[in-house]
Structures are given as C-alpha cells and as structure tokens.
Coordinates of C-alpha atoms in Angstrom, one line a residue:
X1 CA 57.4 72.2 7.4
X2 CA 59.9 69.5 6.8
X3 CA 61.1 68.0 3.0
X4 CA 60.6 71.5 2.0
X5 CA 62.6 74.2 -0.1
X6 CA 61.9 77.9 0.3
X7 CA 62.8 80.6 -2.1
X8 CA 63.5 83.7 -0.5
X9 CA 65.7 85.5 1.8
X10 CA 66.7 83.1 4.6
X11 CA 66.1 85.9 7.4
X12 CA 62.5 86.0 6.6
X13 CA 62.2 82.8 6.1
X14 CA 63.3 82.2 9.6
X15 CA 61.2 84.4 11.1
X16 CA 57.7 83.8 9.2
X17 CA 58.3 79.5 8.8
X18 CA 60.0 78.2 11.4
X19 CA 59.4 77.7 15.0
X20 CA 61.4 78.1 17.8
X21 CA 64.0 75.0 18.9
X22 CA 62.5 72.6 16.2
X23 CA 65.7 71.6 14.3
X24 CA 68.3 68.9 15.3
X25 CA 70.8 70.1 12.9
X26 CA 72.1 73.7 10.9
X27 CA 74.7 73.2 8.3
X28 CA 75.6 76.4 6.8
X29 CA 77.8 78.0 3.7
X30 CA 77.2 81.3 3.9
X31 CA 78.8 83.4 0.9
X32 CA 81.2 85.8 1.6
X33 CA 85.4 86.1 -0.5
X34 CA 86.0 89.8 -0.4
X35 CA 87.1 91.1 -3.8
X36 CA 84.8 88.4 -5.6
X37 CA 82.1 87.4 -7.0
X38 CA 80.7 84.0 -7.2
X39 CA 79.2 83.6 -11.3
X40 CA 77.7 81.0 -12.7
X41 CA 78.5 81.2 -16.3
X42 CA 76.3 79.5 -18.5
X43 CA 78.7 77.9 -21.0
X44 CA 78.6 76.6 -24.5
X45 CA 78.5 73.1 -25.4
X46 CA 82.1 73.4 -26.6
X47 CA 82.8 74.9 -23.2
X48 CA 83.2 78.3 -24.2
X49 CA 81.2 81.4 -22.1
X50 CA 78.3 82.3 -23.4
X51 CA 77.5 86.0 -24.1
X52 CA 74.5 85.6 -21.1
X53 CA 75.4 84.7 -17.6
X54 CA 73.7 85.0 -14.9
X55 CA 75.0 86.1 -11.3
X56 CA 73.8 82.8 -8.8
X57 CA 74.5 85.2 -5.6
X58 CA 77.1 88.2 -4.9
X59 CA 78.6 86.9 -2.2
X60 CA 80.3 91.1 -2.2
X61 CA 78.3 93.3 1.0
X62 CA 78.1 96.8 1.0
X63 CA 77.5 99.1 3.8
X64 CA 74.4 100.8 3.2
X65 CA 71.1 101.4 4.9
X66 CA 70.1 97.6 5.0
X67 CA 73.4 97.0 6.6
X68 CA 72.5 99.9 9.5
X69 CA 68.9 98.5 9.8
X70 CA 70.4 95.1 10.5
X71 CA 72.9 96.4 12.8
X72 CA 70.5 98.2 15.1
X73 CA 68.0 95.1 14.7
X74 CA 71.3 93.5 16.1
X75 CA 71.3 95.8 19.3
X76 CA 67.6 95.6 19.5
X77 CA 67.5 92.2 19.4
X78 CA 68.0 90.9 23.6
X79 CA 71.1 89.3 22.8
X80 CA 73.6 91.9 24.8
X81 CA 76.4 89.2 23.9
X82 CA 75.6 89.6 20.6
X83 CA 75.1 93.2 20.3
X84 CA 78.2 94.4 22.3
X85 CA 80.6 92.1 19.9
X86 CA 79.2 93.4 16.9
X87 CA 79.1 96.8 18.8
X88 CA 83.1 96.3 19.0
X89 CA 83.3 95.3 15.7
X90 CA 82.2 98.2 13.9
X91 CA 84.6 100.2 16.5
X92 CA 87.6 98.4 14.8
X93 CA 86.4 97.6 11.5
X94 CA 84.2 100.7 10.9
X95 CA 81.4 101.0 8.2
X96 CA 82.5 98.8 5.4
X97 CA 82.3 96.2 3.2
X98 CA 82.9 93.0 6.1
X99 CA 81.3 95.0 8.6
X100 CA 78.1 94.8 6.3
X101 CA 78.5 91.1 5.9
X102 CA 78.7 90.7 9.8
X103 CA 75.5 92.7 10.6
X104 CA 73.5 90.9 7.9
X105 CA 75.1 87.5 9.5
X106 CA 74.8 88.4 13.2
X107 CA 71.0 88.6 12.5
X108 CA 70.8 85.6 11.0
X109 CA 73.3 83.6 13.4
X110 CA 70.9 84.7 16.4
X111 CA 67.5 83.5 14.5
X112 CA 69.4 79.9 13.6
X113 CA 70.4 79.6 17.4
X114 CA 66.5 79.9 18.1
X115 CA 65.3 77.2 16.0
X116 CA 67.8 74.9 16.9
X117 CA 66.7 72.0 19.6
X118 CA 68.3 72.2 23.2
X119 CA 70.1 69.0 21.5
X120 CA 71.0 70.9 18.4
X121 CA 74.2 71.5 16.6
X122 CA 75.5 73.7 14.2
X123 CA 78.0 73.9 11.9
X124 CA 79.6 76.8 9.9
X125 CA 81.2 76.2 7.1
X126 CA 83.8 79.2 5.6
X127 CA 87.1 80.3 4.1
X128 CA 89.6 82.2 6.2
X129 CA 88.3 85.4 4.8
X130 CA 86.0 86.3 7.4
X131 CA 86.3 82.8 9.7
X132 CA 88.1 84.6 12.3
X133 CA 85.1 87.2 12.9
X134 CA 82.6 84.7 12.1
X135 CA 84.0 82.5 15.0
X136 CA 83.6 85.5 17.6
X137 CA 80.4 86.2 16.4
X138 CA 79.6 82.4 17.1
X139 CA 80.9 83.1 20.7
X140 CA 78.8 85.9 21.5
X141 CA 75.9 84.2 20.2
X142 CA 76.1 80.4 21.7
X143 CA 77.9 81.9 24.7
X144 CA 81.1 80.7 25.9
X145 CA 80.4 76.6 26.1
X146 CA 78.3 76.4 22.5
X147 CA 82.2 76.1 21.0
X148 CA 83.0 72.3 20.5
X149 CA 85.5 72.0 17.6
X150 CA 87.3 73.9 14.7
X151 CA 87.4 71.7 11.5
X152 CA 89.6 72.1 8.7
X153 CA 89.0 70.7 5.5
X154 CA 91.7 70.3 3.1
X155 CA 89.4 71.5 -0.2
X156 CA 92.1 71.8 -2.8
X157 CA 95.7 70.6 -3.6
X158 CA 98.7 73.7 -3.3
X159 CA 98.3 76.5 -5.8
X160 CA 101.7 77.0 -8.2
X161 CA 101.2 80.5 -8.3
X162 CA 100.2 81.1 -4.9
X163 CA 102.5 84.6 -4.0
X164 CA 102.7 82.9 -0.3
X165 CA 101.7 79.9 1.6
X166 CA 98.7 78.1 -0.8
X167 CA 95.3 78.6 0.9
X168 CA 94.5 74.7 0.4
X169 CA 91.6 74.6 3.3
X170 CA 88.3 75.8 4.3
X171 CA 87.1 75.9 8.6
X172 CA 84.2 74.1 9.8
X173 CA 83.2 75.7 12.8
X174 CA 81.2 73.4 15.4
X175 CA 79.1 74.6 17.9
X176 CA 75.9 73.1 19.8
X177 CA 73.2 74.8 21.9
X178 CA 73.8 73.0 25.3
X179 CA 76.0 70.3 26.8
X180 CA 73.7 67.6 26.0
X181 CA 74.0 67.4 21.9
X182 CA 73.7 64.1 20.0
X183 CA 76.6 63.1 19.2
X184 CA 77.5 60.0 17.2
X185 CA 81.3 59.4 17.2
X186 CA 82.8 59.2 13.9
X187 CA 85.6 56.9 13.2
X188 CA 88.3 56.2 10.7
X189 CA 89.8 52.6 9.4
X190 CA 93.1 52.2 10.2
X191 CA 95.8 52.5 7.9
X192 CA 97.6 49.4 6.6
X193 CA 100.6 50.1 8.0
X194 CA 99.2 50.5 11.8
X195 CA 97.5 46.9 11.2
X196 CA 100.9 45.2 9.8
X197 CA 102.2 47.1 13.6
X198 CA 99.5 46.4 16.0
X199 CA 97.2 43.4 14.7
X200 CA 100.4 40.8 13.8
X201 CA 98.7 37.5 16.1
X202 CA 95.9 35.0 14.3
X203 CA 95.4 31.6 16.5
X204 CA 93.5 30.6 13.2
X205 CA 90.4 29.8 15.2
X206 CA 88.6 31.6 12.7
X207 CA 88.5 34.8 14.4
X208 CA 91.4 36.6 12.6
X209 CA 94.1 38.8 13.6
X210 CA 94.5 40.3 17.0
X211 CA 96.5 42.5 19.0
X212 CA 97.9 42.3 22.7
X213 CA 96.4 44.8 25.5
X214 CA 98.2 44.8 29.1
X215 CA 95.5 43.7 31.8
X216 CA 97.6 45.3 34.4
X217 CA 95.5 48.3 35.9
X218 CA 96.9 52.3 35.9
X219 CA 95.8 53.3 39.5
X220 CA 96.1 51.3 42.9
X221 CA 93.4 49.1 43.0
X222 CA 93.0 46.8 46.2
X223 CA 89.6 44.3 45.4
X224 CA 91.8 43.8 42.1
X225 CA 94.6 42.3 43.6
X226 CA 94.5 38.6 43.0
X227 CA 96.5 35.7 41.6
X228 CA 95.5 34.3 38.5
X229 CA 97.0 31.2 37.6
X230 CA 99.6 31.4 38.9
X231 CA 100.5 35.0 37.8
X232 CA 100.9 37.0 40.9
X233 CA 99.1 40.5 41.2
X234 CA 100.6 43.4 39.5
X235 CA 101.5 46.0 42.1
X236 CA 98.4 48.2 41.3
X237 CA 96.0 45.2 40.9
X238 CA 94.8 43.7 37.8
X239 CA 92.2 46.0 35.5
X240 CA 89.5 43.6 35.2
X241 CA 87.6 41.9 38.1
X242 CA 88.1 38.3 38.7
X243 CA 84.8 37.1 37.3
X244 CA 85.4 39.3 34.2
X245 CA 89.1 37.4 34.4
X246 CA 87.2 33.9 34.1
X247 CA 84.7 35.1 31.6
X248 CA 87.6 36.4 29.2
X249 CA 89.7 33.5 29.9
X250 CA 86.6 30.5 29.2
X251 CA 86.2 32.9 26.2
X252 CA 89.6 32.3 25.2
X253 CA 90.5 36.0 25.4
X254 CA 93.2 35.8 27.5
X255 CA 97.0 35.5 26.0
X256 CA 99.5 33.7 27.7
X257 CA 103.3 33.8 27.4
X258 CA 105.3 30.8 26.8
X259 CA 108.9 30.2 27.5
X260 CA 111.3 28.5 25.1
X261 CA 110.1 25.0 26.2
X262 CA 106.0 25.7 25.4
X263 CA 104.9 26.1 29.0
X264 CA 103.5 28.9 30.5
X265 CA 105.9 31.5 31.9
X266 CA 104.4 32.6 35.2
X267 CA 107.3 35.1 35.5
X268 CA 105.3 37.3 32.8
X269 CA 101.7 38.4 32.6
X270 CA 98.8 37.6 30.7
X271 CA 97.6 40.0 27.8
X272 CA 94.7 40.8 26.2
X273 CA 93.5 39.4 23.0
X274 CA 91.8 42.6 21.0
X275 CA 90.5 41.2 17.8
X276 CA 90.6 43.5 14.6
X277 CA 87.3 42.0 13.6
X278 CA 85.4 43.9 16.7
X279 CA 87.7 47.2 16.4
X280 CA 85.3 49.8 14.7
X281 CA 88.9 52.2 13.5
X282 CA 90.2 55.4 15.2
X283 CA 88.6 58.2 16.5
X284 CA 88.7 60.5 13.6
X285 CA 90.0 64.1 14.3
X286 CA 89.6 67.6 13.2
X287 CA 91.9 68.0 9.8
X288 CA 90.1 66.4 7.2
X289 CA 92.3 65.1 4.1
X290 CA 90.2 62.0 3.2
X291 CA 87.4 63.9 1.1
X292 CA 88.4 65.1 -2.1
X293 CA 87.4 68.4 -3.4
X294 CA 85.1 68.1 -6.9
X295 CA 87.2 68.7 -9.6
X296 CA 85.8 69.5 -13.1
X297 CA 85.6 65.7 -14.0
X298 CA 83.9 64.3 -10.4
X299 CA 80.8 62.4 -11.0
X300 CA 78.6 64.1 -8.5
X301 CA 79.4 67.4 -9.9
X302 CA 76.7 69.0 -11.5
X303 CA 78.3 72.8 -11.9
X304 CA 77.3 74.8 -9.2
X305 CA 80.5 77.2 -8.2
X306 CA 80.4 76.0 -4.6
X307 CA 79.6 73.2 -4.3
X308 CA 80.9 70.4 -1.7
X309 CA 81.3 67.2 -1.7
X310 CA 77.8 64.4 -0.7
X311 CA 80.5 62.7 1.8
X312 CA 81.6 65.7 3.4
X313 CA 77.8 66.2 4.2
X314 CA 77.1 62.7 5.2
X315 CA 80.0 62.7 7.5
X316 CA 78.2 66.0 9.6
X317 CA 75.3 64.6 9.0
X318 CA 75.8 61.0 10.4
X319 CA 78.0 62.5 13.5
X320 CA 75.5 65.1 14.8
X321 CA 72.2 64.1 14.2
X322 CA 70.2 60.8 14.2
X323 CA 67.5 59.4 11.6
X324 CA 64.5 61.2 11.5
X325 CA 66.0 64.1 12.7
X326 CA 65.4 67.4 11.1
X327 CA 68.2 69.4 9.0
X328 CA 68.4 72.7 7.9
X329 CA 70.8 74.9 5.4
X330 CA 69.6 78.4 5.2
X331 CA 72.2 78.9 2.2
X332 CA 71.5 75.5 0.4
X333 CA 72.9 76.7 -3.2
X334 CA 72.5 73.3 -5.1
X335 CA 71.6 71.3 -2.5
X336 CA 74.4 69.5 -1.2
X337 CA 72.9 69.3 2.5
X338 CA 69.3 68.6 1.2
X339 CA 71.1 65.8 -0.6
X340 CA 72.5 64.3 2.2
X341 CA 69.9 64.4 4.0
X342 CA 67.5 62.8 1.8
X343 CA 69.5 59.8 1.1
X344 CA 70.6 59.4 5.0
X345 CA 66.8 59.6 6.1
X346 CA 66.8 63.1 7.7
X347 CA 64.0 65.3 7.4
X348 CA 65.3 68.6 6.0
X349 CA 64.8 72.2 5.4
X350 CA 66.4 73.9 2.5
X351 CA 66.5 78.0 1.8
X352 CA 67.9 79.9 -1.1
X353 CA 67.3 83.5 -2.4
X354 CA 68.1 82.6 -6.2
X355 CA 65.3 80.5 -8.6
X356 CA 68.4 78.9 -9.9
X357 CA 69.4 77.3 -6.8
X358 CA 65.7 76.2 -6.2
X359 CA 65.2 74.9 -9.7
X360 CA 68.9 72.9 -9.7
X361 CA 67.7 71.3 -6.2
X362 CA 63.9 69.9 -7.5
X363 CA 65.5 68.6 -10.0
X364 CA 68.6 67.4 -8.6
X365 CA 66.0 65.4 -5.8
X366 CA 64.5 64.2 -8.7
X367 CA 67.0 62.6 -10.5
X368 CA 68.7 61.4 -7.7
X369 CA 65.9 59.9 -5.6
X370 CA 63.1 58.8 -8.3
X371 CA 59.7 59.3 -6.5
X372 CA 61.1 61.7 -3.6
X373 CA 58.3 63.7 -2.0
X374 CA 58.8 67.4 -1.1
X375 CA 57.2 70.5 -1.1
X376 CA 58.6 74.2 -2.9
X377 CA 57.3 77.4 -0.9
X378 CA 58.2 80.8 -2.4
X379 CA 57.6 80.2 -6.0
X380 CA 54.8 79.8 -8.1
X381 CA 53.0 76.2 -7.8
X382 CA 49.8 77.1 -9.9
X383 CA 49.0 79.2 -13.0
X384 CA 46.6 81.6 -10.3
X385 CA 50.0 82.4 -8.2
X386 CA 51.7 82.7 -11.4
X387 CA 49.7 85.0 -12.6
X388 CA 50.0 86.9 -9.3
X389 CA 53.8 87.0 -9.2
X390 CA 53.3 88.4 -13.0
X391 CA 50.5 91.1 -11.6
X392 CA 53.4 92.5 -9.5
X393 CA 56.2 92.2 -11.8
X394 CA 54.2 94.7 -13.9
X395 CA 54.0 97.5 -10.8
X396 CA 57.7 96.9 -9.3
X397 CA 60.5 95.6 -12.2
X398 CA 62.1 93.5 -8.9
X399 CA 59.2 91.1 -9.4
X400 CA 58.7 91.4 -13.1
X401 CA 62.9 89.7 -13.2
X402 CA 61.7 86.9 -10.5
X403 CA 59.0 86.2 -12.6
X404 CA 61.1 85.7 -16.1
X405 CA 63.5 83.4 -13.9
X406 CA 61.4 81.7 -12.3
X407 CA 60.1 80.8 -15.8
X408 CA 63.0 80.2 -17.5
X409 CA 63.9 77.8 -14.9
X410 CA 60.8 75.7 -15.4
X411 CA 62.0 74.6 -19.0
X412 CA 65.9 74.7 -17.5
X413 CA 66.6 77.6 -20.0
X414 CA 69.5 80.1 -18.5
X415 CA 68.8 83.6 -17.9
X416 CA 70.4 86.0 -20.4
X417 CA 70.1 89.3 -19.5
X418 CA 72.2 90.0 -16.4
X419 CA 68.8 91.2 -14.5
X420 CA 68.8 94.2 -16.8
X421 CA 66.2 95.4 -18.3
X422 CA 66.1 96.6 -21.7
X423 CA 69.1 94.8 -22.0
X424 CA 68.5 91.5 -23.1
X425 CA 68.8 92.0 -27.2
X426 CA 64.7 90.6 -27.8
X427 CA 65.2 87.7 -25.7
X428 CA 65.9 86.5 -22.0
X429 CA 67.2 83.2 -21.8
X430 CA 69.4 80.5 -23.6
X431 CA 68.7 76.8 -23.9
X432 CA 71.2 74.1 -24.9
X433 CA 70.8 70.8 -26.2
X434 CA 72.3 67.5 -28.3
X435 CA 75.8 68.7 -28.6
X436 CA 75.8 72.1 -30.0
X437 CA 72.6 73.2 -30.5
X438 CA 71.0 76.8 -28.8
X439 CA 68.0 78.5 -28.8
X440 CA 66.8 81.4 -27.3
X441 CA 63.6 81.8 -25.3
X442 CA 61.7 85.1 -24.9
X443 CA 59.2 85.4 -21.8
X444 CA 56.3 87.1 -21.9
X445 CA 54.3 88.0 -19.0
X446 CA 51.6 90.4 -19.9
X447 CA 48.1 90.1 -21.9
X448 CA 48.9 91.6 -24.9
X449 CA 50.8 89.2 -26.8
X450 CA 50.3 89.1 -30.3
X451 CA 51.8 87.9 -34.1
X452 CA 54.0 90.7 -34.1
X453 CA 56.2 89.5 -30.9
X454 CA 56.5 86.1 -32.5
X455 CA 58.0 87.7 -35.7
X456 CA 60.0 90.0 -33.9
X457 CA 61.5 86.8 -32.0
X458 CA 62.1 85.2 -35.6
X459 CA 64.6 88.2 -36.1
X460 CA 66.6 87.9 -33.4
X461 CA 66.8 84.4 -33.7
X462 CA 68.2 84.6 -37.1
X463 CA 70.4 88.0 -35.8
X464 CA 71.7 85.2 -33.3
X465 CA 71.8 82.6 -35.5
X466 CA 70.2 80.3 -33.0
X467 CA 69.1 77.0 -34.1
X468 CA 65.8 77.5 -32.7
X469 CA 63.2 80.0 -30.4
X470 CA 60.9 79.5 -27.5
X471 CA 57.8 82.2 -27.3
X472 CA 57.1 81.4 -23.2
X473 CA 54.0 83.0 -22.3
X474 CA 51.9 83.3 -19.3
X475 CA 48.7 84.1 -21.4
X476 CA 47.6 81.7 -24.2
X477 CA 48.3 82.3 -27.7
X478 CA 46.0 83.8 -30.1
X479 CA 45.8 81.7 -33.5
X480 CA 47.6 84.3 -35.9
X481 CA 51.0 83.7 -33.0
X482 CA 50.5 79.4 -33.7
X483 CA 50.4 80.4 -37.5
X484 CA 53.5 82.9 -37.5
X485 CA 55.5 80.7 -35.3
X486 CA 54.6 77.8 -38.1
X487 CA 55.9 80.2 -40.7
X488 CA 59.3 79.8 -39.4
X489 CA 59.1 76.0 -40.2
X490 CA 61.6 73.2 -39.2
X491 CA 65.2 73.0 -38.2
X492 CA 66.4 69.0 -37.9
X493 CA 68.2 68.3 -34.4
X494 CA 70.0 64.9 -34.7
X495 CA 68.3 63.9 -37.1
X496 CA 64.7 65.0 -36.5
X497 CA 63.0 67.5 -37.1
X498 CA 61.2 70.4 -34.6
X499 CA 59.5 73.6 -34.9
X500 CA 61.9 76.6 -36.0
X501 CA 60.1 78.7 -33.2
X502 CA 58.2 76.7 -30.8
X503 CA 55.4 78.7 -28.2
X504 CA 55.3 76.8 -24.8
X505 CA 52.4 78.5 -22.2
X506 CA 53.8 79.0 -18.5
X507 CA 50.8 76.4 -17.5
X508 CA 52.2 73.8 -20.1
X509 CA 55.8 74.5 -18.7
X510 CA 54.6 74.3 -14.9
X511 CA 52.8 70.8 -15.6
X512 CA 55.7 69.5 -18.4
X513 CA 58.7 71.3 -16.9
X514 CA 61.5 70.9 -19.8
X515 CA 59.6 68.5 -22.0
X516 CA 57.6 71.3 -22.5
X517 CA 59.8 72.3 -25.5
X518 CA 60.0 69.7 -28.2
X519 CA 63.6 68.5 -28.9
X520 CA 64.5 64.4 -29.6
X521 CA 67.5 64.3 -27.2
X522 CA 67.8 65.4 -23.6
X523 CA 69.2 69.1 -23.5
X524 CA 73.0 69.8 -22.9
X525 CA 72.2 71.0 -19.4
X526 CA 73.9 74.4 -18.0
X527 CA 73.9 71.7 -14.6
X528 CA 75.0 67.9 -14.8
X529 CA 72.2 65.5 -14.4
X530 CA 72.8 64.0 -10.2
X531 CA 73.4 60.3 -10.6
X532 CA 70.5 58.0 -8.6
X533 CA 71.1 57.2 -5.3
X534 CA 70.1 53.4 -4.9
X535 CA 69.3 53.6 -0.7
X536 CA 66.1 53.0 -0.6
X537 CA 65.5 53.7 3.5
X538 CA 65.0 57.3 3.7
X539 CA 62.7 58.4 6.1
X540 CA 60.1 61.5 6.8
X541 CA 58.6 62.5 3.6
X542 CA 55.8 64.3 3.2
X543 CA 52.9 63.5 0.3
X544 CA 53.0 66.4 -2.3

C-alpha cells in the first residue's frame, strides 16, 4: 500500500505488506556505529538533558539466538550467493557483535532485492564502520552487475581532535536489479570560473555567451569528406553531414575565423557555436561536497540524531526514479525519504520500529504538506485497537511499554522511563511548552482508575516541581478523578491560566492529538516544527 508508514520491524513488514518487484526505488540508512548508541535526549527548554530520555533505536547488535535464527534463515533462504558470503563471514569474523548486524542485515538485504522492480534501484547509505562488509554483502545479493557506483558524501567539516585522518564522509552505495534501471542523469552548473574560460564569445544577437567546438571528426570518415565554403576537408572528414552543415550554418551556428583584414580565413576551419543558454552543466560525479550536513542551527532540522539533509534525498530521488514511482525506506527514522518523496510526487513507503519515529513523521507530513493524505499501519487508529494493544500490554510488559509510547506520542509528550518498568518515579512522560514550562504525564491503561491515582499524580508533580500534570487514560474518568484533578486548581502559562492537573482520555488524544491538553501557546517541542513545502504537484495519494 503506497503513502503509507508502518510501525514495526522492517523484516516482517517486508514479508507480510509488500509484494514481490513492486518498488521503483529503496533508499536505506540502516543503523549500525560499533561502540555507540544513537539517543535521543529529550532536552530542556534551556537546552539542558532532561532526567528522562528515551533510546530512538540501539543501533549496538549482539550475537544471540535471534542473530543464529537469522543466520540459518540466511542459508535457508535460496540465495547460495548470499548464504556462502555470509557463510565466509562468520569464518573470519566469528560470533560477535558485527557478525550479528550482518545476519539481521543479510536477511533484510535479500527481501529488499525482492520487492524491488526489474527497473529498480537501491541505495545504501552508511559510515565506514561496517560499509566495507555491507558492500560484499550487496555483491552476493544483486550478483556481480547490480554494482553501479560508490558515493561519498562529505557529511561534516574535519574534526580538531580527530587522533588520525578526520572521518568527514559517509558511502552511498548504488546498486540496481538489472541493466535496464531508470536513470535520469544528474547534472551540476558550472563554476564561474570554467564559464569566464570556456563561454568568453556573445555576437549580441540576443542569444548570449558561447563557446567554440571543433567540427572536425575523430575517426576516418569518407561520406564526410567535403568542402565547405571554401574550407577544404579535414583529413578524417568533417563530424556533421553536409545537410546538418547547411542547417547549422542558415541557423547561424557556425563560427568563422577572420584574418587581420575582416575576411574569412579559408586557411583555418570553422567552429562550433555552443551556446551557454542550451548547456544543462556537467555531469555530476560520485564525491559529493555541495550538500551541507544539518548543523544545530539548519532550518530543516527538526532533532532527530540522524538525520540527512531534504536535498541529499531529492538528488537520489530525482536521478533514479521518475514521478509516480514508488519509494521505499525500511529504516525511515524521521522521515527524510518520505519527505522527499512527498514533495517530488513519488508514491512512498516508510517503515520504522520506534513510535517516536512514526509520530515525528505524521506530523512532520503534516506541517510540511497541509492536507497530505497517508495512511499509518502498526499503531492504533481507533479506541477498539487501542484497547486491544492495552488487553496485551497487560499479559506481556513488551506490549504494555508500546502502548504508553504510543500514547505519549499522540499528545507529543516524551517518554520518561527508559522502557523500565517500576522505574519511572509515578509518571512516564515529559511535556514541554512556552519557554520553560514542564509537565509530566502519567498513562494509564487498565480499568481501574480511580481518585486515588490522580492524587498520587499531584505528589509527584509537586516532588518534581512540574508546572503542571496530564492523567492519560484509556478508560474514562469516574466523577470523584474530574473533582480531585480540579482540587489542584490553576497554574498561569504566559499569562493564562490552565488546569494544575489536567485528565485527557486516549480517545480525546487519538481525535485532538496535542491540543488535547490545554495550554495557550504551542508546546516547546522535543522535535522542531518542518517548515511547509509550497509545491503544490505531488502526485499518488491515497484518501484517508
């Protein structure tokens, strides 16, 4: 289903959602920097860490039993290229942490080449970490001719207190499913000083600066061997025909030189007149310098750890694939691809395992196209599923911690309890606003809610000395909660004034997202607000 996000791990996702050779385009950032740990800290108005953060993805694999299981699904799976390489690998590498990540990969590698058209491309995006196995991998899978290009990306400026050369770039890898992918060639404007060089003629027939191009042809070409106007043949022949001579010459095309006294020198040849105006720029090549990494201070940045530039994406984007086409990222994050695609009329596909990449991207597609039309799969989209995804959380605590971030999410609160439970000090989330205000939320799934949670949620808001407290419950509150939340009274917030402890139902949250919780001014979001794309021609959306 195109125009859609999916929560949940990519693999299945893949498997259960998407049919075979149906995407024109992959585009994938898979996480992996060994010794790290990609955290998004949810930070203070005043910029300082908050006490809760929340880990967005480990981008840290172990070997354990799900890394065996994939492996042998690996070896099971029919692709011997595939399985042998791997095979090899675990002979060098043995059983450990990168060997874990290429397992989990491999799988996922040989289910994106399935999907992807006969016309398809796919790009890998990575750090040198694990680019050089990732590359092989990419080999074995695509087979020897799926290899096109290597791109490298200059992400960052040189590091001071780099111990040896500064890691300033990041590889693209490029690889297509056959010989006959779309391809759209990409091309760069000149630079001012190769036009000052090249382009220094202008007749001033209104047609602007040109340059001279030698008409004389590189191989021996008999039926081109003519004289023109008095210019005899060149030894090889001329490179155009003689009708295509007389239609560049009556088209005034055709440069001829002069000697001292204004006539033409017959002794010399005629040139070609190339006119900048009809010159789309250079081929562009494989090192990439022109798109800036997002520095703290770039507009389009709205937080997210890892997240690349719009341009690098629309660059991809406009090279390998055409409008209409279809465009998946299995490891979205906060939605650069999706982005992209959106605003240059792709259809598009978008999978993350974390409700915080899901959340950032609805609301990122929101802000930034105003009326966009997609579809969420994964996550709760009415109070009865809801309730479902509660129903579990209650028999298996993995479910009962999707549940309170999916939640949290709908009012853009932040998780607080580092997916720990018992942990989270009588609340589970923060939420920011005006310029230094906080308040803590508390989600509550089950049926039993009562007064006594709402005055337990006053203490800790006053033990935290939060401004104000959000009771977020899935069933509805009994009369005695609305009166001890009241008891609380008022706090002002820019100069008006809200309820001390506010309680916001799931169902309320789900229809009113963040305006669920009353506040005057627009929260300080964890996640910048995406600016609003103005194009108005994108293409393939589906009716929610």
């Amino acid at each position: 289903m195109v125009n859609t996000l999916y929560y949940g791990d990519n693999l299945k996702v893949l498997r259960e959602s998407i049919r075979s050779e149906t995407v024109d385009l992959i585009y994938l950032d898979p996480p992996f920097n060994s010794n790290a740990s990609y955290n998004v800290l949810f930070k203070s108005p005043q910029g300082q860490e908050a006490a809760a953060q929340i880990q967005a993805f480990d981008d840290t694999w172990h070997w354990g039993e799900s890394a065996e299981e994939a492996y042998q699904e690996v070896m099971r799976s029919g692709n011997a290229a595939a399985a042998e390489m791997l095979r090899a690998m675990r002979g060098f590498l043995g059983e450990n942490d990168m060997m874990a990540y290429l397992a989990m990969m491999a799988l996922r590698l040989i289910e994106l080449h399935r999907v992807l058209k006969p016309t398809g491309s796919l790009y890998l995006h990575c750090d040198p970490t694990a680019s050089h196995y990732l590359k092989v991998l990419l080999d074995a899978v695509f087979g020897g001719k799926g290899y096109q290009n290597e791109i490298t990306w200059k992400r960052t400026t040189t590091h001071s207190d780099s111990k040896t050369w500064s890691k300033v770039a990041d590889k693209v890898f490029f690889f297509t499913k056959s010989d006959a992918f779309v391809w759209n060639t990409p091309r760069e404007p000149h630079s001012e000083e190769y036009l000052s060089d090249k382009y220094r003629h202008d007749d001033g027939d209104g047609r602007g600066r040109y340059r001279l191009d030698n008409m004389t042809s590189p191989n021996p070409r008999p039926n081109m061997m003519y004289e023109w106007k008095g210019h005899e043949s060149p030894p090889k022949g001329w490179r155009y025909s003689l009708e295509t001579m007389q239609r560049l010459d009556s088209d005034g095309r055709v440069w001829y030189p002069r000697n001292r006294s204004g006539e033409i020198d017959v002794t010399k040849r005629p040139q070609l007149k190339r006119y900048l105006s009809e010159q789309s720029g250079g081929v562009m090549g494989t090192i990439w310098t022109d798109i800036p990494p997002l520095n703290s201070q770039a507009q389009e940045r709205l937080g997210y750890p890892t997240q690349k530039p719009v341009a690098l994406l629309e660059r991809i984007l406009n090279a390998s694939s055409n409008p209409g086409d279809v465009v998946l990222d299995p490891f979205c994050g906060c939605g650069t691809t999706v982005h992209a695609a959106e605003k240059l009329g792709r259809a598009w596909m978008g999978i993350d395992v974390t409700h915080l990449a899901i959340g950032l991207i609805e609301k990122r597609l929101r802000q930034a196209f105003p009326g966009v039309a997609f579809t969420t799969q994964g996550v709760p989209q009415d109070l009865a599923s809801a309730q479902d995804l509660a129903r579990r959380g209650r028999s298996d605590g993995r479910y009962y911690f999707e549940f309170e971030k999916w939640a949290l999410s709908l009012i853009d609160a932040v998780p607080g309890n580092l997916g720990k439970r018992g942990a989270d000090g009588g609340f589970d989330g923060n939420l920011y606003f005006g310029r230094t205000g906080r308040g803590i939320v508390s989600v509550k799934a089950g049926d039993n809610v009562g007064r006594a949670m709402v005055g337990d949620l006053k203490g800790v808001m006053d033990r935290q000395k939060a401004d104000l407290a959000v009771f977020l419950t899935l069933t509805p509150p009994t009369r005695p909660m609305v009166e001890e939340a009241a008891s609380a009274g008022q706090v002002e917030v820019d100069g008006v004034a809200v309820p001390r402890v506010q309680i916001v139902t799931i169902e309320e949250a789900m229809r009113l997202r963040d305006r669920a919780v009353r506040l005057p001014l627009r929260r300080s979001d964890t996640f910048r607000a995406a600016a609003r794309e103005e194009d108005a021609s994108r293409q393939g959306r589906l009716e929610l």
